[in-house]
């Protein structure tokens, strides 16, 4: 049973957010500007969003009593990361509007379900196969062809649980290296660009898409986003149309980030979905009339969506680990906007903040 009747949550209300990382933090800051309070829920006490939340719950995601108290204290529930048990969002959805709805999370938190959903919605994806054993992997490699990539179906992020299979000799080691559980084998995409499109979709089904952006990764972690993507207009239009179609098919209320590959032949293939604010949308804070975080708040509260126009071009660079120590130089740089997440320990690869460098809009 769902408590969602499409109701509007007016300013003054409380938005409950599962997860309290930097995405929750930046959402809470945008929510405050519109007169909302945020109640963050996360098992780890030292989480960036707690510093800027009106209320906090530190509890496990399967703590039924804590979840019930949280549901009572908020007007609408959303989440800022995917690895939340379905039982948790279902329990909350029975009590308070939960946006996006639990089904969306169920699809997006499992790579196989996600690819099956996309394929059924006639969205172009790379060849893929389900893999449940070392023997099945050998057969799947024969079907998909080399090179290919083996990924865990669940709980993989930033390249964790991913193994490249370039040659037949790599097959034997790949299954144990992947880790545990069910795998998905994907044909390796020889892409020219990795891009993403963030779609906002409201309670009324109205959608708005930010311009596609180009993403550069290092060690599977997003390093930089270039906005807009430097690709021909027909490819950008196709990417936006695909993203909008996926958001409609999933019936997302909130945000959906659609990560895609552009192939040598100019095809656009969807790689992954994230039904929440996304690292590749951070540039929108400084370069668009409405940031992805404000748009997220508007969508989950049933408000009209804002303009997705960008007034500037932008390059967003993540500050990983010790890179954050350059804060003084970045602050002294004209046209650079620094964002820090309030994390105390700059471990290697940890997202400590980002900097967005603006330039005049070209077209
Ligand atoms: P993912 O966790 O699926 O976003 O993958 C992390 C990164 O690995 C992507 O951003 C790509 O750079 C690379 N990657 C993932 N899947 C593939 C694929 N099927 N073909 C080529 N590169 C891939």
Short mmCIF file of C-alpha atoms and ligand atoms in Angstrom, two decimals:
data_model
loop_
_atom_site.label_atom_id
_atom_site.label_comp_id
_atom_site.label_asym_id
_atom_site.label_seq_id
_atom_site.Cartn_x
_atom_site.Cartn_y
_atom_site.Cartn_z
CA UNK A 1 0.00 0.00 0.00
CA UNK A 2 1.26 3.46 -0.83
CA UNK A 3 0.69 6.66 1.14
CA UNK A 4 1.36 8.70 -2.00
CA UNK A 5 -1.74 10.47 -3.31
CA UNK A 6 0.32 12.90 -5.37
CA UNK A 7 0.07 15.47 -2.58
CA UNK A 8 2.07 18.69 -2.63
CA UNK A 9 4.43 19.21 0.31
CA UNK A 10 4.51 23.01 0.69
CA UNK A 11 7.52 24.98 1.98
CA UNK A 12 7.80 24.56 5.73
CA UNK A 13 7.50 20.80 5.40
CA UNK A 14 10.14 18.22 6.27
CA UNK A 15 11.89 16.09 3.66
CA UNK A 16 13.23 12.80 4.98
CA UNK A 17 16.35 11.62 3.15
CA UNK A 18 17.81 8.12 3.44
CA UNK A 19 21.59 8.44 3.21
CA UNK A 20 23.57 11.43 4.45
CA UNK A 21 26.56 11.83 2.13
CA UNK A 22 27.44 14.88 0.06
CA UNK A 23 24.36 14.43 -2.16
CA UNK A 24 22.11 14.66 0.90
CA UNK A 25 24.14 17.58 2.17
CA UNK A 26 23.74 19.61 -1.04
CA UNK A 27 20.04 18.66 -1.19
CA UNK A 28 19.54 19.90 2.37
CA UNK A 29 21.21 23.20 1.48
CA UNK A 30 18.92 23.65 -1.55
CA UNK A 31 15.88 22.61 0.52
CA UNK A 32 16.67 25.23 3.15
CA UNK A 33 16.65 27.95 0.47
CA UNK A 34 13.07 26.99 -0.34
CA UNK A 35 12.02 26.97 3.30
CA UNK A 36 12.08 23.19 3.88
CA UNK A 37 13.69 21.22 6.67
CA UNK A 38 15.62 18.04 6.00
CA UNK A 39 15.73 15.04 8.30
CA UNK A 40 18.66 12.81 7.32
CA UNK A 41 18.76 9.09 8.13
CA UNK A 42 22.02 7.19 7.93
CA UNK A 43 23.81 4.48 9.94
CA UNK A 44 27.15 6.35 10.06
CA UNK A 45 27.34 9.10 12.68
CA UNK A 46 30.04 11.12 10.93
CA UNK A 47 28.11 11.83 7.71
CA UNK A 48 28.35 15.10 5.72
CA UNK A 49 24.59 15.79 5.55
CA UNK A 50 24.14 15.70 9.32
CA UNK A 51 26.08 18.97 9.61
CA UNK A 52 23.37 20.82 7.66
CA UNK A 53 20.21 18.86 8.53
CA UNK A 54 17.44 20.15 10.81
CA UNK A 55 17.11 16.64 12.28
CA UNK A 56 19.14 13.45 12.12
CA UNK A 57 18.58 9.76 12.75
CA UNK A 58 21.62 7.55 13.19
CA UNK A 59 20.29 4.02 12.82
CA UNK A 60 20.56 0.94 10.64
CA UNK A 61 18.37 0.76 7.53
CA UNK A 62 16.56 -2.27 8.94
CA UNK A 63 15.78 -0.73 12.34
CA UNK A 64 11.98 -0.87 12.17
CA UNK A 65 11.43 1.28 15.28
CA UNK A 66 13.79 4.02 14.06
CA UNK A 67 12.16 3.91 10.61
CA UNK A 68 8.69 4.29 12.14
CA UNK A 69 9.81 7.33 14.16
CA UNK A 70 11.45 8.78 11.04
CA UNK A 71 8.26 8.28 9.01
CA UNK A 72 6.24 10.08 11.69
CA UNK A 73 8.65 13.02 11.69
CA UNK A 74 8.71 13.74 7.93
CA UNK A 75 6.23 14.72 5.20
CA UNK A 76 7.90 13.00 2.26
CA UNK A 77 10.68 10.44 1.96
CA UNK A 78 13.43 10.23 -0.64
CA UNK A 79 16.95 8.77 -0.82
CA UNK A 80 20.37 9.90 -1.94
CA UNK A 81 21.92 6.51 -2.67
CA UNK A 82 20.73 3.18 -4.00
CA UNK A 83 21.91 0.48 -1.66
CA UNK A 84 18.92 0.67 0.66
CA UNK A 85 16.96 -2.54 1.31
CA UNK A 86 13.61 -2.69 -0.54
CA UNK A 87 11.91 -3.61 2.75
CA UNK A 88 12.99 -0.22 4.15
CA UNK A 89 11.53 1.89 1.36
CA UNK A 90 8.38 -0.26 1.29
CA UNK A 91 7.85 0.20 5.02
CA UNK A 92 8.26 3.97 4.63
CA UNK A 93 6.11 4.16 1.48
CA UNK A 94 3.18 2.65 3.35
CA UNK A 95 3.32 5.58 5.81
CA UNK A 96 4.49 8.60 3.83
CA UNK A 97 4.80 9.57 0.15
CA UNK A 98 8.09 8.03 -0.95
CA UNK A 99 9.52 9.53 -4.13
CA UNK A 100 10.79 7.98 -6.28
CA UNK A 101 8.62 4.96 -5.40
CA UNK A 102 10.29 1.78 -4.07
CA UNK A 103 9.94 -0.02 -7.45
CA UNK A 104 12.34 2.48 -9.01
CA UNK A 105 14.97 1.73 -6.40
CA UNK A 106 14.37 -2.00 -6.79
CA UNK A 107 15.22 -1.76 -10.51
CA UNK A 108 18.12 0.67 -10.22
CA UNK A 109 19.95 -1.11 -7.40
CA UNK A 110 20.41 -4.31 -9.36
CA UNK A 111 22.32 -4.23 -12.66
CA UNK A 112 20.51 -7.22 -14.15
CA UNK A 113 17.04 -5.98 -13.31
CA UNK A 114 18.10 -2.59 -14.65
CA UNK A 115 19.34 -3.98 -17.98
CA UNK A 116 16.25 -6.22 -18.32
CA UNK A 117 14.04 -3.21 -17.68
CA UNK A 118 15.90 -1.10 -20.25
CA UNK A 119 15.83 -3.86 -22.86
CA UNK A 120 12.08 -4.34 -22.32
CA UNK A 121 11.59 -0.57 -22.74
CA UNK A 122 13.47 -0.82 -26.08
CA UNK A 123 16.33 1.30 -24.78
CA UNK A 124 19.65 0.53 -26.51
CA UNK A 125 22.14 -1.24 -24.21
CA UNK A 126 25.28 -3.29 -24.81
CA UNK A 127 24.95 -7.09 -25.10
CA UNK A 128 24.69 -8.69 -21.68
CA UNK A 129 24.04 -12.01 -19.96
CA UNK A 130 23.26 -13.18 -16.47
CA UNK A 131 26.05 -15.23 -14.84
CA UNK A 132 25.55 -17.40 -11.75
CA UNK A 133 28.61 -19.69 -11.83
CA UNK A 134 32.11 -20.11 -13.25
CA UNK A 135 30.72 -22.55 -15.87
CA UNK A 136 27.98 -20.14 -16.87
CA UNK A 137 30.63 -17.46 -17.29
CA UNK A 138 32.48 -19.53 -19.92
CA UNK A 139 29.27 -19.95 -21.92
CA UNK A 140 28.37 -16.28 -21.51
CA UNK A 141 31.78 -15.19 -22.81
CA UNK A 142 31.21 -17.38 -25.89
CA UNK A 143 27.79 -15.73 -26.41
CA UNK A 144 28.80 -12.12 -25.77
CA UNK A 145 32.30 -12.29 -27.28
CA UNK A 146 35.62 -10.80 -26.19
CA UNK A 147 36.44 -8.29 -24.78
CA UNK A 148 33.80 -8.12 -22.08
CA UNK A 149 33.27 -6.88 -18.53
CA UNK A 150 31.99 -8.95 -15.60
CA UNK A 151 30.17 -6.96 -12.91
CA UNK A 152 28.41 -7.87 -9.68
CA UNK A 153 24.68 -7.40 -10.09
CA UNK A 154 24.41 -5.64 -6.74
CA UNK A 155 26.38 -3.34 -4.43
CA UNK A 156 28.97 -2.39 -7.04
CA UNK A 157 29.84 1.27 -7.42
CA UNK A 158 32.77 3.32 -8.74
CA UNK A 159 34.08 0.22 -10.53
CA UNK A 160 34.07 -2.02 -7.44
CA UNK A 161 33.17 -5.63 -8.26
CA UNK A 162 34.15 -5.18 -11.93
CA UNK A 163 36.53 -7.39 -13.88
CA UNK A 164 37.69 -6.84 -17.44
CA UNK A 165 37.97 -10.00 -19.55
CA UNK A 166 40.21 -9.22 -22.51
CA UNK A 167 41.36 -12.75 -23.43
CA UNK A 168 40.21 -16.31 -22.88
CA UNK A 169 43.01 -16.73 -20.33
CA UNK A 170 41.30 -14.12 -18.11
CA UNK A 171 38.07 -16.11 -17.73
CA UNK A 172 39.15 -18.53 -14.99
CA UNK A 173 40.29 -15.78 -12.60
CA UNK A 174 37.37 -13.45 -13.35
CA UNK A 175 34.62 -15.24 -11.41
CA UNK A 176 36.43 -15.38 -8.04
CA UNK A 177 37.74 -11.83 -8.57
CA UNK A 178 34.26 -10.41 -9.07
CA UNK A 179 33.39 -11.20 -5.48
CA UNK A 180 30.07 -12.67 -4.54
CA UNK A 181 26.58 -13.34 -5.76
CA UNK A 182 25.05 -12.95 -9.20
CA UNK A 183 27.03 -11.41 -12.03
CA UNK A 184 26.25 -9.68 -15.28
CA UNK A 185 28.56 -10.03 -18.24
CA UNK A 186 28.55 -7.06 -20.60
CA UNK A 187 30.06 -6.64 -24.03
CA UNK A 188 32.91 -4.11 -23.79
CA UNK A 189 31.84 -0.86 -25.41
CA UNK A 190 34.54 0.84 -27.43
CA UNK A 191 33.18 4.28 -26.64
CA UNK A 192 34.37 7.69 -27.76
CA UNK A 193 32.56 9.50 -24.95
CA UNK A 194 30.86 8.74 -21.66
CA UNK A 195 27.95 11.09 -21.15
CA UNK A 196 25.05 11.48 -18.75
CA UNK A 197 21.69 13.18 -18.76
CA UNK A 198 19.84 14.18 -15.61
CA UNK A 199 16.08 14.21 -15.92
CA UNK A 200 13.79 15.76 -13.34
CA UNK A 201 10.23 14.45 -13.33
CA UNK A 202 7.40 15.80 -11.24
CA UNK A 203 4.36 14.26 -9.58
CA UNK A 204 2.32 15.29 -12.65
CA UNK A 205 4.70 13.48 -15.03
CA UNK A 206 6.15 16.74 -16.39
CA UNK A 207 9.84 16.28 -17.11
CA UNK A 208 12.84 18.54 -17.70
CA UNK A 209 16.28 17.41 -18.85
CA UNK A 210 19.59 19.12 -18.27
CA UNK A 211 21.87 19.30 -21.26
CA UNK A 212 23.97 16.12 -21.72
CA UNK A 213 27.43 16.31 -20.18
CA UNK A 214 30.67 14.49 -20.80
CA UNK A 215 32.19 12.49 -17.96
CA UNK A 216 35.85 11.60 -17.56
CA UNK A 217 36.75 8.78 -15.18
CA UNK A 218 40.01 7.74 -13.58
CA UNK A 219 40.25 4.37 -11.81
CA UNK A 220 36.47 4.08 -12.41
CA UNK A 221 35.81 7.20 -10.32
CA UNK A 222 34.37 10.32 -11.89
CA UNK A 223 37.15 12.84 -12.24
CA UNK A 224 35.60 15.62 -14.29
CA UNK A 225 32.37 16.63 -16.00
CA UNK A 226 32.39 18.89 -19.04
CA UNK A 227 29.12 20.71 -19.65
CA UNK A 228 27.74 20.68 -22.24
CA UNK A 229 29.16 17.52 -23.86
CA UNK A 230 31.24 18.30 -26.96
CA UNK A 231 29.19 16.21 -29.38
CA UNK A 232 27.04 16.90 -32.45
CA UNK A 233 23.50 18.14 -31.76
CA UNK A 234 21.73 15.00 -33.12
CA UNK A 235 23.61 12.80 -30.61
CA UNK A 236 22.79 15.17 -27.75
CA UNK A 237 19.13 15.21 -28.75
CA UNK A 238 19.06 11.44 -28.94
CA UNK A 239 20.62 11.16 -25.46
CA UNK A 240 18.01 13.53 -24.00
CA UNK A 241 15.18 11.64 -25.68
CA UNK A 242 16.45 8.32 -24.32
CA UNK A 243 16.78 9.71 -20.78
CA UNK A 244 13.28 11.17 -20.86
CA UNK A 245 11.87 7.90 -22.17
CA UNK A 246 13.54 5.94 -19.35
CA UNK A 247 12.23 8.37 -16.70
CA UNK A 248 8.70 8.01 -18.10
CA UNK A 249 8.96 4.21 -18.37
CA UNK A 250 10.15 3.97 -14.76
CA UNK A 251 7.58 6.55 -13.64
CA UNK A 252 10.25 8.38 -11.65
CA UNK A 253 9.22 11.24 -9.39
CA UNK A 254 12.43 13.01 -8.49
CA UNK A 255 15.66 12.85 -10.45
CA UNK A 256 17.04 10.20 -12.74
CA UNK A 257 20.65 10.27 -13.91
CA UNK A 258 21.16 8.20 -17.04
CA UNK A 259 24.78 7.29 -17.80
CA UNK A 260 25.46 6.45 -21.43
CA UNK A 261 28.23 5.50 -23.82
CA UNK A 262 28.59 7.09 -27.26
CA UNK A 263 30.14 4.53 -29.60
CA UNK A 264 32.55 5.02 -32.51
CA UNK A 265 29.53 4.68 -34.81
CA UNK A 266 27.65 7.45 -32.98
CA UNK A 267 25.22 5.09 -31.23
CA UNK A 268 24.04 5.98 -27.74
CA UNK A 269 23.89 3.03 -25.28
CA UNK A 270 22.65 3.29 -21.71
CA UNK A 271 25.11 1.98 -19.11
CA UNK A 272 23.55 2.75 -15.72
CA UNK A 273 20.72 4.54 -13.96
CA UNK A 274 20.79 6.47 -10.69
CA UNK A 275 17.40 7.67 -9.41
CA UNK A 276 18.81 10.54 -7.32
CA UNK A 277 21.09 13.57 -7.66
CA UNK A 278 24.31 12.60 -9.41
CA UNK A 279 27.93 13.65 -9.29
CA UNK A 280 27.74 14.60 -12.98
CA UNK A 281 25.07 17.17 -12.08
CA UNK A 282 27.13 19.16 -9.59
CA UNK A 283 27.99 21.71 -12.28
CA UNK A 284 24.32 22.77 -12.34
CA UNK A 285 24.70 24.49 -8.92
CA UNK A 286 26.82 27.25 -10.43
CA UNK A 287 25.95 27.14 -14.13
CA UNK A 288 22.16 26.64 -14.32
CA UNK A 289 19.14 28.68 -13.28
CA UNK A 290 17.97 25.73 -11.16
CA UNK A 291 20.49 23.30 -9.67
CA UNK A 292 19.86 19.55 -9.73
CA UNK A 293 19.42 19.72 -5.94
CA UNK A 294 16.74 22.40 -6.03
CA UNK A 295 15.08 20.51 -8.88
CA UNK A 296 15.15 17.33 -6.78
CA UNK A 297 13.43 19.17 -3.91
CA UNK A 298 10.84 20.64 -6.29
CA UNK A 299 10.10 17.25 -7.86
CA UNK A 300 9.75 15.24 -4.64
CA UNK A 301 7.63 17.96 -3.01
CA UNK A 302 5.26 18.20 -5.99
CA UNK A 303 6.27 21.78 -6.89
CA UNK A 304 6.61 23.11 -10.44
CA UNK A 305 10.02 22.26 -11.90
CA UNK A 306 12.49 25.10 -12.46
CA UNK A 307 14.30 26.13 -15.62
CA UNK A 308 17.15 23.81 -16.63
CA UNK A 309 18.78 26.55 -18.75
CA UNK A 310 22.51 26.86 -18.30
CA UNK A 311 23.78 30.43 -18.29
CA UNK A 312 27.44 29.37 -18.44
CA UNK A 313 29.51 26.47 -19.70
CA UNK A 314 31.27 24.58 -16.95
CA UNK A 315 33.94 22.06 -16.08
CA UNK A 316 33.38 20.33 -12.75
CA UNK A 317 36.35 18.59 -11.19
CA UNK A 318 36.05 16.32 -8.18
CA UNK A 319 38.53 16.90 -5.39
CA UNK A 320 39.62 13.38 -4.44
CA UNK A 321 41.67 12.66 -1.33
CA UNK A 322 44.57 15.09 -0.86
CA UNK A 323 43.51 17.21 -3.86
CA UNK A 324 41.30 19.04 -1.38
CA UNK A 325 44.42 20.59 0.13
CA UNK A 326 44.50 22.99 -2.85
CA UNK A 327 41.46 24.85 -1.47
CA UNK A 328 43.37 28.09 -0.94
CA UNK A 329 44.61 28.30 -4.57
CA UNK A 330 41.15 27.38 -5.87
CA UNK A 331 39.55 30.13 -3.82
CA UNK A 332 42.01 32.62 -5.30
CA UNK A 333 41.14 31.61 -8.88
CA UNK A 334 38.65 33.85 -10.73
CA UNK A 335 35.73 31.90 -12.21
CA UNK A 336 36.25 28.88 -9.91
CA UNK A 337 33.56 27.89 -7.40
CA UNK A 338 34.68 25.67 -4.54
CA UNK A 339 32.38 23.22 -2.73
CA UNK A 340 33.62 21.26 0.29
CA UNK A 341 31.71 18.42 1.92
CA UNK A 342 32.91 18.79 5.52
CA UNK A 343 34.66 15.39 5.59
CA UNK A 344 37.50 15.21 8.05
CA UNK A 345 39.74 12.51 6.62
CA UNK A 346 41.06 12.84 3.03
CA UNK A 347 41.51 9.12 2.25
CA UNK A 348 42.81 8.30 -1.29
CA UNK A 349 39.97 8.43 -3.84
CA UNK A 350 37.47 9.84 -1.33
CA UNK A 351 35.25 12.60 -2.70
CA UNK A 352 36.13 15.56 -0.45
CA UNK A 353 34.62 18.33 -2.54
CA UNK A 354 34.48 19.68 -6.07
CA UNK A 355 35.36 22.78 -8.01
CA UNK A 356 33.32 24.14 -10.90
CA UNK A 357 35.08 26.42 -13.37
CA UNK A 358 32.71 28.59 -15.37
CA UNK A 359 33.18 30.10 -18.82
CA UNK A 360 30.81 32.07 -21.07
CA UNK A 361 28.18 29.92 -22.77
CA UNK A 362 29.16 29.08 -26.36
CA UNK A 363 25.82 27.96 -27.79
P1 LIG B 1 29.82 1.42 -13.94
O1 LIG B 1 30.06 1.06 -12.51
O2 LIG B 1 28.95 0.48 -14.69
O3 LIG B 1 29.40 2.87 -14.10
O4 LIG B 1 31.23 1.36 -14.65
C1 LIG B 1 32.31 2.22 -14.28
C2 LIG B 1 33.11 2.57 -15.52
O5 LIG B 1 33.65 1.37 -16.12
C3 LIG B 1 32.29 3.21 -16.61
O6 LIG B 1 32.15 4.59 -16.37
C4 LIG B 1 33.13 2.89 -17.83
O7 LIG B 1 34.25 3.75 -17.91
C5 LIG B 1 33.63 1.49 -17.54
N1 LIG B 1 32.67 0.49 -18.10
C6 LIG B 1 31.63 -0.06 -17.45
N2 LIG B 1 30.97 -0.92 -18.25
C7 LIG B 1 31.59 -0.92 -19.44
C8 LIG B 1 31.37 -1.58 -20.69
N3 LIG B 1 30.39 -2.47 -20.86
N4 LIG B 1 32.23 -1.30 -21.71
C9 LIG B 1 33.24 -0.41 -21.54
N5 LIG B 1 33.50 0.24 -20.40
C10 LIG B 1 32.70 0.00 -19.35
#
